[in-house]
Tab-separated table of N, CA and C in Angstrom:
chain	number	residue	atom	x	y	z
A	1	MET	N	179.767	83.715	88.828
A	1	MET	CA	179.239	82.786	89.809
A	1	MET	C	177.725	82.880	89.839
A	2	LYS	N	177.125	81.776	90.232
A	2	LYS	CA	175.676	81.700	90.318
A	2	LYS	C	175.317	80.823	91.511
A	3	VAL	N	174.369	81.263	92.309
A	3	VAL	CA	173.918	80.465	93.452
A	3	VAL	C	173.078	79.306	92.927
A	4	LYS	N	173.450	78.088	93.288
A	4	LYS	CA	172.705	76.908	92.862
A	4	LYS	C	171.926	76.282	94.020
A	5	VAL	N	172.553	76.263	95.218
A	5	VAL	CA	171.913	75.638	96.377
A	5	VAL	C	172.064	76.553	97.581
A	6	LEU	N	170.962	76.764	98.298
A	6	LEU	CA	170.939	77.513	99.552
A	6	LEU	C	170.530	76.532	100.639
A	7	SER	N	171.334	76.406	101.673
A	7	SER	CA	171.072	75.446	102.737
A	7	SER	C	170.306	76.099	103.881
A	8	ILE	N	169.224	75.455	104.306
A	8	ILE	CA	168.468	75.882	105.479
A	8	ILE	C	168.458	74.714	106.458
A	9	PRO	N	168.957	74.928	107.680
A	9	PRO	CA	168.977	73.826	108.642
A	9	PRO	C	167.559	73.498	109.109
A	10	VAL	N	167.269	72.222	109.156
A	10	VAL	CA	165.950	71.792	109.624
A	10	VAL	C	166.120	70.703	110.667
A	11	GLN	N	165.206	70.653	111.610
A	11	GLN	CA	165.286	69.679	112.690
A	11	GLN	C	164.744	68.319	112.285
A	12	ASN	N	163.889	68.288	111.259
A	12	ASN	CA	163.287	67.045	110.791
A	12	ASN	C	163.042	67.185	109.298
A	13	GLN	N	163.757	66.416	108.485
A	13	GLN	CA	163.648	66.582	107.035
A	13	GLN	C	162.258	66.257	106.504
A	14	GLU	N	161.618	65.243	107.012
A	14	GLU	CA	160.295	64.875	106.501
A	14	GLU	C	159.270	65.970	106.811
A	15	LYS	N	159.307	66.485	108.032
A	15	LYS	CA	158.415	67.576	108.420
A	15	LYS	C	158.704	68.818	107.575
A	16	ALA	N	159.988	69.094	107.342
A	16	ALA	CA	160.375	70.248	106.524
A	16	ALA	C	159.883	70.087	105.090
A	17	LEU	N	160.040	68.901	104.531
A	17	LEU	CA	159.579	68.655	103.160
A	17	LEU	C	158.080	68.914	103.048
A	18	LYS	N	157.334	68.431	104.007
A	18	LYS	CA	155.879	68.634	103.990
A	18	LYS	C	155.539	70.126	104.075
A	19	PHE	N	156.188	70.861	104.976
A	19	PHE	CA	155.898	72.289	105.130
A	19	PHE	C	156.306	73.074	103.892
A	20	TYR	N	157.510	72.832	103.397
A	20	TYR	CA	158.013	73.609	102.262
A	20	TYR	C	157.267	73.301	100.961
A	21	THR	N	156.717	72.088	100.828
A	21	THR	CA	155.964	71.763	99.611
A	21	THR	C	154.468	72.025	99.792
A	22	GLU	N	153.861	71.431	100.790
A	22	GLU	CA	152.408	71.541	100.938
A	22	GLU	C	151.950	72.911	101.403
A	23	THR	N	152.734	73.584	102.224
A	23	THR	CA	152.323	74.890	102.750
A	23	THR	C	152.894	76.038	101.930
A	24	LEU	N	154.209	76.019	101.706
A	24	LEU	CA	154.831	77.136	100.985
A	24	LEU	C	154.686	77.021	99.472
A	25	GLY	N	154.518	75.821	98.948
A	25	GLY	CA	154.279	75.659	97.519
A	25	GLY	C	155.498	75.337	96.677
A	26	PHE	N	156.637	75.019	97.320
A	26	PHE	CA	157.795	74.576	96.559
A	26	PHE	C	157.557	73.142	96.081
A	27	VAL	N	158.391	72.663	95.180
A	27	VAL	CA	158.304	71.272	94.734
A	27	VAL	C	159.637	70.577	95.014
A	28	LYS	N	159.550	69.282	95.295
A	28	LYS	CA	160.753	68.505	95.574
A	28	LYS	C	161.569	68.361	94.291
A	29	LYS	N	162.864	68.615	94.395
A	29	LYS	CA	163.766	68.496	93.244
A	29	LYS	C	164.655	67.261	93.385
A	30	MET	N	165.360	67.151	94.495
A	30	MET	CA	166.277	66.031	94.715
A	30	MET	C	165.937	65.348	96.041
A	31	ASP	N	166.072	64.034	96.058
A	31	ASP	CA	165.884	63.272	97.289
A	31	ASP	C	166.790	62.043	97.205
A	32	VAL	N	168.019	62.215	97.692
A	32	VAL	CA	169.032	61.174	97.590
A	32	VAL	C	169.426	60.726	98.996
A	33	PRO	N	169.225	59.454	99.322
A	33	PRO	CA	169.628	58.961	100.644
A	33	PRO	C	171.145	59.083	100.833
A	34	LEU	N	171.549	59.582	101.997
A	34	LEU	CA	172.973	59.681	102.338
A	34	LEU	C	173.338	58.703	103.451
A	35	SER	N	172.353	58.404	104.281
A	35	SER	CA	172.518	57.437	105.366
A	35	SER	C	171.118	56.982	105.744
A	36	GLU	N	171.019	56.210	106.823
A	36	GLU	CA	169.694	55.757	107.255
A	36	GLU	C	168.784	56.912	107.645
A	37	GLN	N	169.372	58.006	108.146
A	37	GLN	CA	168.566	59.116	108.660
A	37	GLN	C	168.654	60.390	107.834
A	38	ASN	N	169.623	60.513	106.938
A	38	ASN	CA	169.845	61.769	106.233
A	38	ASN	C	169.713	61.614	104.726
A	39	ARG	N	169.241	62.702	104.100
A	39	ARG	CA	169.079	62.726	102.655
A	39	ARG	C	169.599	64.055	102.111
A	40	TRP	N	170.008	64.018	100.855
A	40	TRP	CA	170.247	65.253	100.118
A	40	TRP	C	168.882	65.603	99.561
A	41	LEU	N	168.185	66.516	100.263
A	41	LEU	CA	166.779	66.803	99.991
A	41	LEU	C	166.629	68.272	99.636
A	42	THR	N	166.248	68.538	98.375
A	42	THR	CA	166.095	69.925	97.951
A	42	THR	C	164.700	70.172	97.396
A	43	VAL	N	164.289	71.441	97.512
A	43	VAL	CA	163.037	71.906	96.923
A	43	VAL	C	163.353	73.143	96.082
A	44	VAL	N	162.455	73.421	95.134
A	44	VAL	CA	162.628	74.573	94.249
A	44	VAL	C	161.285	75.246	94.015
A	45	ASN	N	161.359	76.461	93.515
A	45	ASN	CA	160.160	77.183	93.096
A	45	ASN	C	159.542	76.418	91.926
A	46	LYS	N	158.238	76.160	91.992
A	46	LYS	CA	157.609	75.346	90.943
A	46	LYS	C	157.663	76.008	89.572
A	47	GLU	N	157.808	77.346	89.528
A	47	GLU	CA	157.888	78.045	88.243
A	47	GLU	C	159.325	78.184	87.745
A	48	GLU	N	160.310	77.882	88.583
A	48	GLU	CA	161.725	77.984	88.203
A	48	GLU	C	162.458	76.728	88.669
A	49	GLN	N	162.073	75.590	88.122
A	49	GLN	CA	162.610	74.324	88.616
A	49	GLN	C	164.091	74.120	88.318
A	50	ASP	N	164.665	74.948	87.454
A	50	ASP	CA	166.103	74.905	87.226
A	50	ASP	C	166.806	76.019	87.989
A	51	GLY	N	166.061	76.729	88.838
A	51	GLY	CA	166.616	77.827	89.620
A	51	GLY	C	167.285	77.335	90.890
A	52	THR	N	167.486	78.252	91.810
A	52	THR	CA	168.161	77.947	93.068
A	52	THR	C	167.382	76.899	93.860
A	53	GLU	N	168.108	75.902	94.343
A	53	GLU	CA	167.508	74.849	95.164
A	53	GLU	C	167.692	75.196	96.636
A	54	ILE	N	166.694	74.860	97.439
A	54	ILE	CA	166.799	74.999	98.895
A	54	ILE	C	167.080	73.609	99.451
A	55	LEU	N	168.261	73.474	100.059
A	55	LEU	CA	168.641	72.207	100.692
A	55	LEU	C	168.076	72.195	102.102
A	56	LEU	N	167.220	71.232	102.395
A	56	LEU	CA	166.662	71.064	103.736
A	56	LEU	C	167.670	70.222	104.522
A	57	GLU	N	168.600	70.923	105.132
A	57	GLU	CA	169.810	70.348	105.738
A	57	GLU	C	169.560	69.912	107.179
A	58	PRO	N	169.809	68.631	107.506
A	58	PRO	CA	169.571	68.156	108.873
A	58	PRO	C	170.714	68.463	109.836
A	59	SER	N	171.517	69.445	109.536
A	59	SER	CA	172.717	69.719	110.339
A	59	SER	C	172.477	70.004	111.814
A	60	PRO	N	171.368	70.641	112.223
A	60	PRO	CA	171.230	70.899	113.663
A	60	PRO	C	171.240	69.629	114.513
A	61	ASN	N	170.855	68.516	113.911
A	61	ASN	CA	170.809	67.266	114.667
A	61	ASN	C	172.176	66.614	114.801
A	62	HIS	N	173.135	67.032	113.966
A	62	HIS	CA	174.410	66.329	113.928
A	62	HIS	C	175.624	67.223	114.136
A	63	PHE	N	175.391	68.515	114.301
A	63	PHE	CA	176.509	69.441	114.433
A	63	PHE	C	176.119	70.515	115.440
A	64	GLU	N	176.609	70.371	116.657
A	64	GLU	CA	176.177	71.227	117.767
A	64	GLU	C	176.291	72.724	117.474
A	65	PRO	N	177.372	73.224	116.853
A	65	PRO	CA	177.427	74.663	116.560
A	65	PRO	C	176.267	75.133	115.672
A	66	ALA	N	175.842	74.302	114.721
A	66	ALA	CA	174.708	74.669	113.870
A	66	ALA	C	173.425	74.748	114.697
A	67	LYS	N	173.280	73.827	115.627
A	67	LYS	CA	172.102	73.818	116.500
A	67	LYS	C	172.052	75.076	117.367
A	68	VAL	N	173.203	75.463	117.921
A	68	VAL	CA	173.289	76.660	118.759
A	68	VAL	C	172.979	77.907	117.932
A	69	TYR	N	173.566	77.991	116.751
A	69	TYR	CA	173.350	79.139	115.860
A	69	TYR	C	171.879	79.256	115.453
A	70	GLN	N	171.280	78.147	115.047
A	70	GLN	CA	169.876	78.146	114.635
A	70	GLN	C	168.980	78.594	115.788
A	71	LYS	N	169.216	78.073	116.976
A	71	LYS	CA	168.403	78.442	118.140
A	71	LYS	C	168.584	79.917	118.494
A	72	ALA	N	169.819	80.416	118.414
A	72	ALA	CA	170.083	81.824	118.733
A	72	ALA	C	169.347	82.751	117.768
A	73	LEU	N	169.365	82.425	116.489
A	73	LEU	CA	168.629	83.238	115.508
A	73	LEU	C	167.132	83.206	115.797
A	74	MET	N	166.612	82.016	116.060
A	74	MET	CA	165.177	81.860	116.327
A	74	MET	C	164.783	82.656	117.573
A	75	ASP	N	165.549	82.503	118.641
A	75	ASP	CA	165.250	83.197	119.894
A	75	ASP	C	165.313	84.715	119.744
A	76	ALA	N	166.200	85.197	118.885
A	76	ALA	CA	166.348	86.643	118.664
A	76	ALA	C	165.338	87.183	117.651
A	77	GLY	N	164.580	86.280	117.012
A	77	GLY	CA	163.605	86.710	116.016
A	77	GLY	C	164.227	87.089	114.686
A	78	ILE	N	165.454	86.648	114.452
A	78	ILE	CA	166.158	86.991	113.213
A	78	ILE	C	165.859	85.930	112.149
A	79	PRO	N	165.440	86.347	110.966
A	79	PRO	CA	165.171	85.378	109.899
A	79	PRO	C	166.434	84.664	109.433
A	80	TYR	N	166.300	83.378	109.175
A	80	TYR	CA	167.417	82.600	108.638
A	80	TYR	C	167.545	82.820	107.143
A	81	ALA	N	166.411	83.019	106.471
A	81	ALA	CA	166.409	83.203	105.022
A	81	ALA	C	165.302	84.175	104.652
A	82	GLN	N	165.386	84.646	103.428
A	82	GLN	CA	164.395	85.600	102.912
A	82	GLN	C	163.914	85.107	101.549
A	83	PHE	N	162.605	85.145	101.358
A	83	PHE	CA	162.013	84.789	100.073
A	83	PHE	C	161.252	85.993	99.544
A	84	ASN	N	161.461	86.331	98.298
A	84	ASN	CA	160.712	87.426	97.688
A	84	ASN	C	159.338	86.935	97.271
A	85	VAL	N	158.354	87.817	97.406
A	85	VAL	CA	156.984	87.532	96.990
A	85	VAL	C	156.455	88.726	96.206
A	86	GLU	N	155.431	88.486	95.409
A	86	GLU	CA	154.814	89.565	94.641
A	86	GLU	C	153.997	90.492	95.533
A	87	ASN	N	153.302	89.899	96.533
A	87	ASN	CA	152.409	90.675	97.376
A	87	ASN	C	152.458	90.095	98.799
A	88	THR	N	153.107	90.810	99.693
A	88	THR	CA	153.290	90.331	101.065
A	88	THR	C	151.955	90.091	101.764
A	89	GLN	N	151.018	91.006	101.626
A	89	GLN	CA	149.731	90.865	102.313
A	89	GLN	C	148.985	89.619	101.839
A	90	MET	N	148.966	89.402	100.523
A	90	MET	CA	148.267	88.219	99.987
A	90	MET	C	148.934	86.926	100.462
A	91	GLU	N	150.267	86.904	100.475
A	91	GLU	CA	150.978	85.698	100.921
A	91	GLU	C	150.779	85.489	102.414
A	92	TYR	N	150.801	86.565	103.175
A	92	TYR	CA	150.527	86.496	104.617
A	92	TYR	C	149.131	85.903	104.848
A	93	ASP	N	148.130	86.424	104.158
A	93	ASP	CA	146.753	85.933	104.316
A	93	ASP	C	146.645	84.459	103.936
A	94	ARG	N	147.288	84.061	102.840
A	94	ARG	CA	147.247	82.664	102.387
A	94	ARG	C	147.899	81.750	103.425
A	95	LEU	N	149.074	82.125	103.900
A	95	LEU	CA	149.781	81.286	104.865
A	95	LEU	C	149.075	81.256	106.214
A	96	LYS	N	148.535	82.400	106.660
A	96	LYS	CA	147.767	82.432	107.925
A	96	LYS	C	146.594	81.464	107.846
A	97	SER	N	145.922	81.430	106.695
A	97	SER	CA	144.769	80.540	106.536
A	97	SER	C	145.176	79.069	106.600
A	98	LEU	N	146.457	78.789	106.378
A	98	LEU	CA	146.976	77.428	106.463
A	98	LEU	C	147.574	77.119	107.833
A	99	GLY	N	147.452	78.080	108.764
A	99	GLY	CA	147.911	77.867	110.129
A	99	GLY	C	149.350	78.279	110.402
A	100	VAL	N	149.985	78.970	109.463
A	100	VAL	CA	151.372	79.402	109.667
A	100	VAL	C	151.398	80.530	110.696
A	101	GLU	N	152.358	80.440	111.624
A	101	GLU	CA	152.491	81.446	112.682
A	101	GLU	C	153.484	82.526	112.269
A	102	PHE	N	153.053	83.776	112.379
A	102	PHE	CA	153.893	84.922	112.035
A	102	PHE	C	154.308	85.657	113.294
A	103	SER	N	155.566	86.063	113.349
A	103	SER	CA	156.051	86.897	114.444
A	103	SER	C	156.045	88.370	114.048
A	104	VAL	N	156.052	88.632	112.740
A	104	VAL	CA	155.957	90.001	112.224
A	104	VAL	C	154.890	90.010	111.142
A	105	LYS	N	153.851	90.808	111.359
A	105	LYS	CA	152.797	90.962	110.358
A	105	LYS	C	153.321	91.844	109.224
A	106	PRO	N	152.642	91.856	108.071
A	106	PRO	CA	153.102	92.699	106.963
A	106	PRO	C	153.367	94.133	107.434
A	107	THR	N	154.591	94.577	107.189
A	107	THR	CA	155.060	95.869	107.664
A	107	THR	C	155.872	96.550	106.570
A	108	GLU	N	155.522	97.796	106.249
A	108	GLU	CA	156.308	98.557	105.280
A	108	GLU	C	157.554	99.093	105.956
A	109	MET	N	158.678	98.937	105.264
A	109	MET	CA	159.971	99.425	105.758
A	109	MET	C	160.689	100.073	104.574
A	110	GLY	N	160.419	101.335	104.370
A	110	GLY	CA	161.036	102.039	103.243
A	110	GLY	C	160.507	101.531	101.922
A	111	THR	N	161.375	100.904	101.138
A	111	THR	CA	160.995	100.461	99.798
A	111	THR	C	160.558	98.999	99.747
A	112	VAL	N	160.341	98.379	100.919
A	112	VAL	CA	159.897	96.985	100.963
A	112	VAL	C	158.758	96.823	101.971
A	113	LYS	N	158.033	95.733	101.803
A	113	LYS	CA	157.056	95.299	102.808
A	113	LYS	C	157.464	93.888	103.195
A	114	ILE	N	157.601	93.652	104.491
A	114	ILE	CA	158.077	92.359	104.986
A	114	ILE	C	157.061	91.716	105.917
A	115	ALA	N	157.229	90.433	106.152
A	115	ALA	CA	156.553	89.682	107.205
A	115	ALA	C	157.482	88.531	107.555
A	116	VAL	N	157.387	88.027	108.783
A	116	VAL	CA	158.272	86.946	109.234
A	116	VAL	C	157.428	85.826	109.826
A	117	PHE	N	157.707	84.588	109.391
A	117	PHE	CA	156.963	83.434	109.903
A	117	PHE	C	157.901	82.341	110.394
A	118	ASN	N	157.323	81.432	111.186
A	118	ASN	CA	158.012	80.265	111.728
A	118	ASN	C	157.829	79.109	110.740
A	119	ASP	N	158.933	78.537	110.263
A	119	ASP	CA	158.819	77.452	109.279
A	119	ASP	C	158.556	76.086	109.917
A	120	THR	N	158.307	76.030	111.199
A	120	THR	CA	158.023	74.813	111.974
A	120	THR	C	159.224	73.879	112.064
A	121	CYS	N	160.367	74.302	111.553
A	121	CYS	CA	161.552	73.457	111.508
A	121	CYS	C	162.731	74.104	112.219
A	122	GLY	N	162.444	75.165	113.016
A	122	GLY	CA	163.487	75.827	113.786
A	122	GLY	C	163.963	77.153	113.232
A	123	ASN	N	163.267	77.686	112.221
A	123	ASN	CA	163.727	78.909	111.573
A	123	ASN	C	162.637	79.959	111.423
A	124	ASN	N	163.057	81.207	111.512
A	124	ASN	CA	162.218	82.317	111.077
A	124	ASN	C	162.553	82.563	109.612
A	125	ILE	N	161.527	82.733	108.800
A	125	ILE	CA	161.708	83.036	107.385
A	125	ILE	C	160.999	84.352	107.102
A	126	GLN	N	161.693	85.230	106.398
A	126	GLN	CA	161.125	86.542	106.064
A	126	GLN	C	160.664	86.528	104.614
A	127	ILE	N	159.452	87.045	104.384
A	127	ILE	CA	159.009	87.267	103.015
A	127	ILE	C	159.076	88.754	102.745
A	128	VAL	N	159.449	89.104	101.511
A	128	VAL	CA	159.699	90.488	101.159
A	128	VAL	C	159.058	90.824	99.827
A	129	GLU	N	158.366	91.942	99.809
A	129	GLU	CA	157.818	92.502	98.580
A	129	GLU	C	158.566	93.821	98.316
A	130	ILE	N	159.106	93.963	97.116
A	130	ILE	CA	159.744	95.214	96.727
A	130	ILE	C	158.630	96.178	96.293
A	131	LEU	N	158.565	97.333	96.943
A	131	LEU	CA	157.502	98.294	96.622
A	131	LEU	C	157.907	99.195	95.479
């Protein structure tokens, strides 16, 4: 088995697309209209465009349990997803300079260094550097 698509619930697909591409640096892979308001919208790492796709899923707007779950994770400060980075401090500095809000600054935890930011779409996202 191989992971092809990872779904992240977002409150607004257009806002999510802008944040995930312009701020985080992913590139749009798929954009297929499903209805007037919803799309099959994925982004990928620009260096691994055949790798795992992140589906910017509008489920919180249409499925109440997803909305409750997303809000509970956000309120508890629990990351919805984790992205690996080469250097947590450098990525933290780059994202901070772009106005990204962090709830956890770069912190060493055993064999990793982590930081957690708000993706502006209802989720905490953790970045991780393997030390």
